[in-house]
Tab-separated table of C-alpha atoms and ligand atoms in Angstrom:
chain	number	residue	atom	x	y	z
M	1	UNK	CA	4.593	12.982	16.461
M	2	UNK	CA	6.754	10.421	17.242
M	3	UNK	CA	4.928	7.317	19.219
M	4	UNK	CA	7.249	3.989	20.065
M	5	UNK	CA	5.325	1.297	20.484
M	6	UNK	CA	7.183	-0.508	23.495
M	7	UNK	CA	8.357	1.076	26.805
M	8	UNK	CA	11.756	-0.161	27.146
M	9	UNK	CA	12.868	-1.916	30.075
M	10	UNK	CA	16.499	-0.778	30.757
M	11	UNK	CA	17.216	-3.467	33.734
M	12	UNK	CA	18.936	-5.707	31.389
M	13	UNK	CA	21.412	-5.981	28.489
M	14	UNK	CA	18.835	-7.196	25.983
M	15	UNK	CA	16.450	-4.637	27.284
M	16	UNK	CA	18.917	-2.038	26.998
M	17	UNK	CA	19.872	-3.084	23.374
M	18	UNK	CA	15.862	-2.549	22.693
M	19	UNK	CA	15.770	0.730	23.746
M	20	UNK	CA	18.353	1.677	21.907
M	21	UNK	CA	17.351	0.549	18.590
M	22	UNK	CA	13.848	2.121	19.737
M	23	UNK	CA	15.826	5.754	20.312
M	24	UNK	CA	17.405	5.390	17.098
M	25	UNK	CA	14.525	4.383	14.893
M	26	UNK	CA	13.039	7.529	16.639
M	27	UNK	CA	15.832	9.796	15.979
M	28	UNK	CA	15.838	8.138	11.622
M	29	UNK	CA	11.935	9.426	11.970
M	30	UNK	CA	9.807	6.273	12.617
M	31	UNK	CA	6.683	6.771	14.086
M	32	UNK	CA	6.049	2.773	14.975
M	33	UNK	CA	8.451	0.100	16.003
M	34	UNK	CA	7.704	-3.547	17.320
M	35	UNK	CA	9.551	-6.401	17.943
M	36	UNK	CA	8.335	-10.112	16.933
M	37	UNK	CA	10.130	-13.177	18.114
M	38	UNK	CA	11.001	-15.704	15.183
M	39	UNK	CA	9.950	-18.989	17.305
M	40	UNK	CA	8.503	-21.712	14.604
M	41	UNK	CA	11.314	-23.936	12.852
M	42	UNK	CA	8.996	-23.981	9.381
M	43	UNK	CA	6.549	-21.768	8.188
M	44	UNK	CA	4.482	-21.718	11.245
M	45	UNK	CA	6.625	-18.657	12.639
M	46	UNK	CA	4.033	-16.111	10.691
M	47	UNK	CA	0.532	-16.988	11.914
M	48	UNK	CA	-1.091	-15.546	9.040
M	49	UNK	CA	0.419	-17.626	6.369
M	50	UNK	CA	-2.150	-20.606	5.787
M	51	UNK	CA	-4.537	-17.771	5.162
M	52	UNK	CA	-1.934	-16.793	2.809
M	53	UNK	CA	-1.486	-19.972	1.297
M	54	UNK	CA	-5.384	-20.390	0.939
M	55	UNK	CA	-6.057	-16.865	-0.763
M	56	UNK	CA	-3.158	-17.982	-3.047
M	57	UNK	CA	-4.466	-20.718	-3.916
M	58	UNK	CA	-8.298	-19.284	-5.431
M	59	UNK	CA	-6.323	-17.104	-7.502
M	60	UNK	CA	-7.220	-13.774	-5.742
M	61	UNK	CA	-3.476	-12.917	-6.363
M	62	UNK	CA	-4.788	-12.266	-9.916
M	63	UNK	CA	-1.580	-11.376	-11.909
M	64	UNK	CA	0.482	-10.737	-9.561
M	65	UNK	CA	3.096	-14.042	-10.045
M	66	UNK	CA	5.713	-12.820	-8.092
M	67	UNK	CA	3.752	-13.510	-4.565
M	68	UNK	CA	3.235	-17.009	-5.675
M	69	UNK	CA	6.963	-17.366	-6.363
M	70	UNK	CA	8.559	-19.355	-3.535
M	71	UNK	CA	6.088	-18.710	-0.854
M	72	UNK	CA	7.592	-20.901	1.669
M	73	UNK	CA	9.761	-18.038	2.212
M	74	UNK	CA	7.257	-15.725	3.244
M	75	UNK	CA	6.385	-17.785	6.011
M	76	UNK	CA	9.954	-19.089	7.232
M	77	UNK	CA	12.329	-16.082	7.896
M	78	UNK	CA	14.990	-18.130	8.379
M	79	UNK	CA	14.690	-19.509	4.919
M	80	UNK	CA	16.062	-15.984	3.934
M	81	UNK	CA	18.245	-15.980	7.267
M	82	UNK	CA	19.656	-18.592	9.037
M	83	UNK	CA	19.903	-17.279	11.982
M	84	UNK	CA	16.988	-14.756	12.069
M	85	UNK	CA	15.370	-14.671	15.950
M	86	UNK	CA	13.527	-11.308	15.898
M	87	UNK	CA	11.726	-9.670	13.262
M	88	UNK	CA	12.021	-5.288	13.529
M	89	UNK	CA	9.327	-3.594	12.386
M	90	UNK	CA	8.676	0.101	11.944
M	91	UNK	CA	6.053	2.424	10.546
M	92	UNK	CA	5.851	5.975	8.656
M	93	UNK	CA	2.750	7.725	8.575
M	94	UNK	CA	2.061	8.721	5.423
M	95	UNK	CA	-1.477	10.580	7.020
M	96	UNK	CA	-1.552	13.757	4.677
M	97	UNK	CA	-4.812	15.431	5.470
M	98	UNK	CA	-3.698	18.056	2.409
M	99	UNK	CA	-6.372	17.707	-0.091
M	100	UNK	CA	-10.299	18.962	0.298
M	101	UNK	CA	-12.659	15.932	-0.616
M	102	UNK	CA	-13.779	18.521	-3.023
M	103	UNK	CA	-11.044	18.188	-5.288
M	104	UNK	CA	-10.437	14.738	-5.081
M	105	UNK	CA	-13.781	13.470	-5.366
M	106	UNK	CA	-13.790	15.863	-8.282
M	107	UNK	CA	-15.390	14.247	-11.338
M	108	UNK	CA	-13.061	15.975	-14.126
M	109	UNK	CA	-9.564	14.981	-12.131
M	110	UNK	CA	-7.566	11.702	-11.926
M	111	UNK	CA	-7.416	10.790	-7.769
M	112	UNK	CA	-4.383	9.300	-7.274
M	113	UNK	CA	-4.117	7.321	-3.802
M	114	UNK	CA	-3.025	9.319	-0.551
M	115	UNK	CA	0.129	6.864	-0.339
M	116	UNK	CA	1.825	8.155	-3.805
M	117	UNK	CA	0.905	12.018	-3.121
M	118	UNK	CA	4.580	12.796	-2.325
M	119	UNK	CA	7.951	11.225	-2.478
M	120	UNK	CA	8.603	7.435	-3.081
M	121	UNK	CA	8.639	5.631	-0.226
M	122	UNK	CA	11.027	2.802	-0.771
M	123	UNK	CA	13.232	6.132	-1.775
M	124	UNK	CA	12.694	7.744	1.838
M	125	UNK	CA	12.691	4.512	3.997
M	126	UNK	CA	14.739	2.022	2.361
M	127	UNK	CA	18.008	4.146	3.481
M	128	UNK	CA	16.649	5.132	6.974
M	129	UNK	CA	15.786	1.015	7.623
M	130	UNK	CA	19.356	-0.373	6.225
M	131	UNK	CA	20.503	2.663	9.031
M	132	UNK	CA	18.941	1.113	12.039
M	133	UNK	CA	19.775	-2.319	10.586
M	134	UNK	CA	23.811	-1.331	11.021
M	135	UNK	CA	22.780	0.190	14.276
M	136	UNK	CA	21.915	-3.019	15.613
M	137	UNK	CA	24.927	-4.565	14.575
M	138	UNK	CA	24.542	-8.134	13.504
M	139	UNK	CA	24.070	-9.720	10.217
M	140	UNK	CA	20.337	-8.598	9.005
M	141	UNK	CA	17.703	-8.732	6.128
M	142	UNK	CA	15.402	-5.558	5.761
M	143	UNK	CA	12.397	-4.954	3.115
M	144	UNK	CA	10.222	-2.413	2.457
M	145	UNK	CA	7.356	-3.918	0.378
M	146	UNK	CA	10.026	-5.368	-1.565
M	147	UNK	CA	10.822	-9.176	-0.559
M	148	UNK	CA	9.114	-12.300	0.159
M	149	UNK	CA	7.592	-11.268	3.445
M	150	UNK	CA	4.272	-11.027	5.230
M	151	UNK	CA	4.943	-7.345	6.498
M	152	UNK	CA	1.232	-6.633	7.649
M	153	UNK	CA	1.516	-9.951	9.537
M	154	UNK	CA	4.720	-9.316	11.469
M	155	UNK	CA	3.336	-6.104	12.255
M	156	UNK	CA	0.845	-7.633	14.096
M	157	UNK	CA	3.067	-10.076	16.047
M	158	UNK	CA	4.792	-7.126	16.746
M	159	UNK	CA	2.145	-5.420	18.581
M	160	UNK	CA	1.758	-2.792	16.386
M	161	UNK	CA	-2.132	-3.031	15.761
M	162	UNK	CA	-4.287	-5.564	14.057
M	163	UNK	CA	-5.064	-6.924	10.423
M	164	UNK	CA	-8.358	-5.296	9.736
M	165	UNK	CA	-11.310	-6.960	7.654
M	166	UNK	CA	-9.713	-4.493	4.960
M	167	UNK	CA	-6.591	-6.747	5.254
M	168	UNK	CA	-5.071	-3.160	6.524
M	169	UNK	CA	-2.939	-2.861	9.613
M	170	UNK	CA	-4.750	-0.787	12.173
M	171	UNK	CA	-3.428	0.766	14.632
M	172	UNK	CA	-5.465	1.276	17.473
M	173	UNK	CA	-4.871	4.861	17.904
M	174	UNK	CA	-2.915	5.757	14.257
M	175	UNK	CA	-5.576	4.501	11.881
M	176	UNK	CA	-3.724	2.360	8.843
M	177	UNK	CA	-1.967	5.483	6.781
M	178	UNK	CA	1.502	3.466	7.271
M	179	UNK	CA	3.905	2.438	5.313
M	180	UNK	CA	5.845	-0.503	7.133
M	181	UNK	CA	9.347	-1.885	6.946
M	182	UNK	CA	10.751	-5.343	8.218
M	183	UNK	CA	14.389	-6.475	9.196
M	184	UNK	CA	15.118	-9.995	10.255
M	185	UNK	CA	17.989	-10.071	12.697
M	186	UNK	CA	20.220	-12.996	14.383
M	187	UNK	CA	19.852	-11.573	17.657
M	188	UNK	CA	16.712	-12.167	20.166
M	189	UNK	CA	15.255	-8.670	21.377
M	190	UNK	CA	12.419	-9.629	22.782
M	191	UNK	CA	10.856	-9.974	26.301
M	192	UNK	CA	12.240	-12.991	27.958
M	193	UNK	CA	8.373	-14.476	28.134
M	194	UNK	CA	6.766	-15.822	24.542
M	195	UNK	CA	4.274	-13.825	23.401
M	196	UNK	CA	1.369	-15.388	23.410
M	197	UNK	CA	-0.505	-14.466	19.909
M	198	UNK	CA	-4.642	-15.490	19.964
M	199	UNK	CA	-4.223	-17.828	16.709
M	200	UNK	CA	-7.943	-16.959	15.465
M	201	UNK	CA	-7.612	-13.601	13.994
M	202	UNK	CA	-11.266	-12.957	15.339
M	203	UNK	CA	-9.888	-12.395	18.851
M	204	UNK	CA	-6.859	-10.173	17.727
M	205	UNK	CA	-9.372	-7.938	15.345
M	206	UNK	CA	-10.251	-4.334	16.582
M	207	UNK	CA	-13.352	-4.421	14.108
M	208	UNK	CA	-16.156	-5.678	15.869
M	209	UNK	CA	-19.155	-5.550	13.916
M	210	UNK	CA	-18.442	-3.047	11.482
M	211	UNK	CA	-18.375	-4.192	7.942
M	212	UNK	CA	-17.947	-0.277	6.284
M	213	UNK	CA	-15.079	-0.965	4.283
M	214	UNK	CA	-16.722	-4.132	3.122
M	215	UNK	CA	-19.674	-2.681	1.536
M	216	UNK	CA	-18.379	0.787	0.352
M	217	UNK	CA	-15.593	-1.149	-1.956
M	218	UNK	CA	-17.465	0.318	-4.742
M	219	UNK	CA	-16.012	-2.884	-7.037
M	220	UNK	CA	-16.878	-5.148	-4.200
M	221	UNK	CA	-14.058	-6.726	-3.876
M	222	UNK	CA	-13.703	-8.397	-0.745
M	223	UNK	CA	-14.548	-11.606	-1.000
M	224	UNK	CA	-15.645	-11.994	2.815
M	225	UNK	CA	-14.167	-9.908	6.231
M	226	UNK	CA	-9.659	-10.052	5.521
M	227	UNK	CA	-10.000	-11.752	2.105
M	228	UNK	CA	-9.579	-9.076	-0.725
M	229	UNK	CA	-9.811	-10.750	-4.653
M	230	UNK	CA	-7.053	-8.403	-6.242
M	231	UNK	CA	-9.132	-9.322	-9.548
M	232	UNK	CA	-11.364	-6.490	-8.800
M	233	UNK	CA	-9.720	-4.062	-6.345
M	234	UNK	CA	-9.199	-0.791	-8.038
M	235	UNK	CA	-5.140	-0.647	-6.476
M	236	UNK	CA	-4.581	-3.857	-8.540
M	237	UNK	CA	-6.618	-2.796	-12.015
M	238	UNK	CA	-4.531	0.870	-11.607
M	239	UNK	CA	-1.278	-0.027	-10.460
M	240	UNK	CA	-0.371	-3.698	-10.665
M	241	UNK	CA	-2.368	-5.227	-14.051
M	242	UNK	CA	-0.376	-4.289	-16.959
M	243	UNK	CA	-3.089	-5.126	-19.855
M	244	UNK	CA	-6.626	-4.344	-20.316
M	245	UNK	CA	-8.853	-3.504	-18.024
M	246	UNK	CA	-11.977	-5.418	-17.705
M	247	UNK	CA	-14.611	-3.991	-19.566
M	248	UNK	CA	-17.092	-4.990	-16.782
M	249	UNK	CA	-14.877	-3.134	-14.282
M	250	UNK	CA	-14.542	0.246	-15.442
M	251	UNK	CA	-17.802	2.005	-14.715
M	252	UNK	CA	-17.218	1.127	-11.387
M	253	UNK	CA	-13.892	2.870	-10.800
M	254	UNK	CA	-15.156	6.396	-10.492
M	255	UNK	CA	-12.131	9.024	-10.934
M	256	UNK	CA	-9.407	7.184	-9.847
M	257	UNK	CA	-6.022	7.198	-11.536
M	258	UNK	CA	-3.173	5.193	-9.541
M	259	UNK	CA	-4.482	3.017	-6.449
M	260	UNK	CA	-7.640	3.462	-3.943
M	261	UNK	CA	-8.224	4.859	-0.622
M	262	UNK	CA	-11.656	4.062	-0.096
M	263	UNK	CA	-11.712	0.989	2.700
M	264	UNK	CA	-9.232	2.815	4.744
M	265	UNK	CA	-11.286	6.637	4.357
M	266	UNK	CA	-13.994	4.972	5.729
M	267	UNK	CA	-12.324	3.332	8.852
M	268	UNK	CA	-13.278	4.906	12.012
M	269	UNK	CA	-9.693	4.080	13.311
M	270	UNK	CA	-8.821	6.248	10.298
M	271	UNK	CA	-11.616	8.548	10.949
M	272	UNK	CA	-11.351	9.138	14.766
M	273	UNK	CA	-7.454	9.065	14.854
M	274	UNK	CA	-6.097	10.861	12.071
M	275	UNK	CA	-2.711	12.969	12.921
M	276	UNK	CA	-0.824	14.324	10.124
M	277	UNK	CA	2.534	12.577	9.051
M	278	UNK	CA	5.801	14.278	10.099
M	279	UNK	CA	7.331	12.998	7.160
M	280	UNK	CA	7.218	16.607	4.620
M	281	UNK	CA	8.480	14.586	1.811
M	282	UNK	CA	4.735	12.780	1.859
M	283	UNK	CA	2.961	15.823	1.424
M	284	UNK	CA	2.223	16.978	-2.573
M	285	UNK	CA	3.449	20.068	-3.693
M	286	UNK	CA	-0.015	21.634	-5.238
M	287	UNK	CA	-3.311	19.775	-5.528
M	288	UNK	CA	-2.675	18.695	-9.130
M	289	UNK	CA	-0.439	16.376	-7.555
M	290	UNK	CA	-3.094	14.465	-5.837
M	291	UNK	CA	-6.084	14.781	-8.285
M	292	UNK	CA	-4.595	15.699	-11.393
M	293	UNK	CA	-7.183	17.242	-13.995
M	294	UNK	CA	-7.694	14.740	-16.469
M	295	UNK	CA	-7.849	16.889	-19.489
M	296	UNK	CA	-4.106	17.790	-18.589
M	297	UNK	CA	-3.241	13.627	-18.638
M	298	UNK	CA	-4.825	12.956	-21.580
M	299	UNK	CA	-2.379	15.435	-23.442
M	300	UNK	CA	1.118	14.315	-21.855
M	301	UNK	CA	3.535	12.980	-23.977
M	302	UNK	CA	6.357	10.619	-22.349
M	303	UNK	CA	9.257	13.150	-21.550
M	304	UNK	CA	6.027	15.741	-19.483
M	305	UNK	CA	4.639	12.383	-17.561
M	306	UNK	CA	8.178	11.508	-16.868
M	307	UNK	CA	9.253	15.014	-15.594
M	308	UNK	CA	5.814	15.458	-13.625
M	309	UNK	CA	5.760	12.301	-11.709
M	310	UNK	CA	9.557	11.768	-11.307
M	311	UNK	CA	10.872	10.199	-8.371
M	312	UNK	CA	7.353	9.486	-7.407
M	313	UNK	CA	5.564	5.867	-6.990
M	314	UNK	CA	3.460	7.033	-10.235
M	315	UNK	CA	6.632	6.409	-12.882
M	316	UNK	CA	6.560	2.687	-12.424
M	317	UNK	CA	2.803	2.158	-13.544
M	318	UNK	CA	4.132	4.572	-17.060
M	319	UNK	CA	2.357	6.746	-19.492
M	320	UNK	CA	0.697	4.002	-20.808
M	321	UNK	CA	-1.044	2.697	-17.773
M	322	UNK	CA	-1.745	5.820	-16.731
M	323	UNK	CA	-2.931	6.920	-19.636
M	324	UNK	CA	-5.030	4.175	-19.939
M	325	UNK	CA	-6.401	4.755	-16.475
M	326	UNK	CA	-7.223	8.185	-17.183
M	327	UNK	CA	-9.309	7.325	-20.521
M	328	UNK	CA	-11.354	4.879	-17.624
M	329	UNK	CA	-11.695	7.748	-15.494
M	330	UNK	CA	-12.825	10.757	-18.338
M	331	UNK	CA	-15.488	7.892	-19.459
M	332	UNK	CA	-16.604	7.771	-16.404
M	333	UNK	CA	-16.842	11.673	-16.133
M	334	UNK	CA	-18.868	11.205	-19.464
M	335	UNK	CA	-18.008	15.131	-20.492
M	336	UNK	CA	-17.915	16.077	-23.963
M	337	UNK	CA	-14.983	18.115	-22.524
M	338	UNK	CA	-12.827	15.186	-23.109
M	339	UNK	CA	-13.361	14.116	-26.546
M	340	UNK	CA	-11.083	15.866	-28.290
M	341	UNK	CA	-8.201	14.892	-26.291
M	342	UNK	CA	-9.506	11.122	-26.647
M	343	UNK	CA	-9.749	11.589	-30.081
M	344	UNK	CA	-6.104	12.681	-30.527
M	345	UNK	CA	-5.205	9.596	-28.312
M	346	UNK	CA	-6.444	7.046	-31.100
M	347	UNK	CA	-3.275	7.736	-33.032
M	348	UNK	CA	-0.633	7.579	-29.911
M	349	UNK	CA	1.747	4.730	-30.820
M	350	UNK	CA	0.146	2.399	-27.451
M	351	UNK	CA	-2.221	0.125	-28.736
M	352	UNK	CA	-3.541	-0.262	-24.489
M	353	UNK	CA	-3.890	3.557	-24.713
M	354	UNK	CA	-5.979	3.530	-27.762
M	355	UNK	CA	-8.410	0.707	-27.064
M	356	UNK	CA	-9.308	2.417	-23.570
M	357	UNK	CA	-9.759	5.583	-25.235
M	358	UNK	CA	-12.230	4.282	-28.198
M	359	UNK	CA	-14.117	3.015	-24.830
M	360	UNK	CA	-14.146	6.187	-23.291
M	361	UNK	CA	-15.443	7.844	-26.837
M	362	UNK	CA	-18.496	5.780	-26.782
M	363	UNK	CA	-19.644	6.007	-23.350
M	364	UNK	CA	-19.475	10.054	-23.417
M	365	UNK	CA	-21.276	9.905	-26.784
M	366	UNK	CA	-23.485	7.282	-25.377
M	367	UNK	CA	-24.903	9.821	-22.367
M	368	UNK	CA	-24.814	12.389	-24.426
W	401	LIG	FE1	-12.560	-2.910	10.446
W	401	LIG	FE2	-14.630	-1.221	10.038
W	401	LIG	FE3	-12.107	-0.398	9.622
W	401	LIG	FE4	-13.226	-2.189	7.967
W	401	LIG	S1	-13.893	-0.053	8.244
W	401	LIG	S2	-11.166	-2.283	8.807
W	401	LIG	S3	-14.510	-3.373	9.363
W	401	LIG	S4	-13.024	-1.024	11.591
């Protein structure tokens, strides 16, 4: 179901403009769109970057270098743009209620995060946001988790929920299964008035006093409520870190094989307000593509991971990551089942692949 965020006023030219962009990011299949107005001169125009800046700054960016790279950028728009006055931003659900628990919880598959079960998304959205970015006409920027910007934060200024303590955007009656996209345009289509944004992000927060997400992480790693150390979230030690995984790390990430769902399962807003995506390209064709079963993994050469997961968000972590994040996840299974498939693995060519699999060796042998 289609739900835009703003009612447009059609008394006035700018109005009008806004409700057509809102029609057309309708008709290209977004479910959210917001408007935020570009006011600060410097880096002040996204409210949430000193908290940016600060969480940069302890390091819990872990490996990930390329958010530290020119950050002034992610908090001044117009360092990108010139003339940028209004930032666009739109949502796709990417809620795909598919999968029983049953099978993904299931001890002897790989669980591979709701938001890679399907199609890649910069694939399906990229095209549709350059679209309504011609649509409106004027010179314009647009990103899909690809550029220096703060796309959970504009989101917010936009109106289209709030940052959660999971450092999630909620929306109040969506839950957080988005995927968002930003443009930056020259012209201003906003309301007349300045929105007036509560700086603390206390009073903007729909959480209350429910800390679920915080103590279900089962690698505990938020630091405190909105401040996530990447150094131990399971997304980052599947997806983003290319090397070894800490040894002290592993027993604690359970089945999964490419990213983590748990602090947004666990959200009421997620909970109460669930409504599948329209987007069919989210959806996996078969169960194996959500929770693959690890015995199959452990056997795939490059050419059968490349043809499985093709065109898929899975093909840029590689065989060897997740390879190496399925040897994590058959330890942790701990059946004998998977020792002979380890075993072959100490002669693939990957030196990652075999050190994770040695690992995996000794803790089935150890609870055996
Ligand atoms: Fe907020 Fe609770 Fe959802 Fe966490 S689980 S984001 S604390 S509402």
């Amino acid at each position: 179901m289609n739900l835009p965020m703003l009612a447009a006023d059609t008394t006035t030219p700018k109005s009008t403009l806004k409700a057509n962009i809102i029609a057309r990011a309708l008709e290209l299949g977004f479910d959210l769109i917001g408007f935020a107005p570009i006011l600060g001169e410097k880096e002040d125009a996204v409210l949430r970057y000193p908290a940016f800046l600060k969480w940069l700054a302890q390091g819990y960016h872990a490996e990930m270098g390329y958010l530290a790279r020119e950050p002034s950028k992610r908090g001044n728009p117009r360092l990108v743009l010139p003339q940028a006055q209004t930032a666009i931003v739109v949502g796709v659900s990417y809620d795909t209620l598919a999968v029983p628990m049953t099978i993904l919880t299931d001890p002897s598959r790989g669980r591979i995060a709701r938001y890679a079960w399907g199609a890649d998304y910069h694939d399906v959205i990229t095209p549709r946001l350059r679209k309504l970015g011609e649509f409106v006409g004027r010179e314009s920027r647009a990103y899909v988790d690809t550029g220096p910007v703060l796309e959970r934060a504009w989101a917010e200024q936009a109106g289209l929920g709030f940052v959660g303590k999971n450092t999630c955007l909620i929306h109040r009656t969506r839950g957080s299964y988005f995927f968002l996209g930003v443009i930056f345009v020259g012209e201003a289509i906003y309301d007349p008035l300045p929105l007036t944004i509560p700086k603390s992000q206390k009073a903007l927060c729909g959480c209350g006093g429910c800390t679920r997400c915080l103590t279900s992480c089962p690698t505990q790693a938020f630091v405190s409520p909105y401040v996530l150390n990447a150094n131990r979230c399971i997304s980052y030690l599947t997806i983003e870190l290319k090397g070894t995984i800490p040894h002290e790390m592993r027993p604690l990430m359970g089945n999964w094989l490419f990213g983590c769902d748990v602090c947004q399962d666990i959200c009421p807003y997620v909970r109460r307000y669930s409504t599948p995506s329209a987007e069919k390209s989210f959806y996996p064709v078969d169960v194996d593509r959500a929770a693959p079963k690890l015995l199959d993994i452990l056997s795939w050469d490059r050419p059968t991971f490349n043809a499985r997961f093709k065109n898929t968000p899975l093909l840029r972590a590689k065989r060897r990551g997740i390879l190496r994040n399925a040897c994590v996840a058959a330890g942790n299974w701990g059946h004998p089942a998977a020792l002979p498939a380890l075993m072959q693995l100490l002669n693939d060519d990957e030196v990652l692949i075999h050190e994770h699999a040695q690992w995996a060796i000794e803790r089935i042998k150890s609870q055996e």
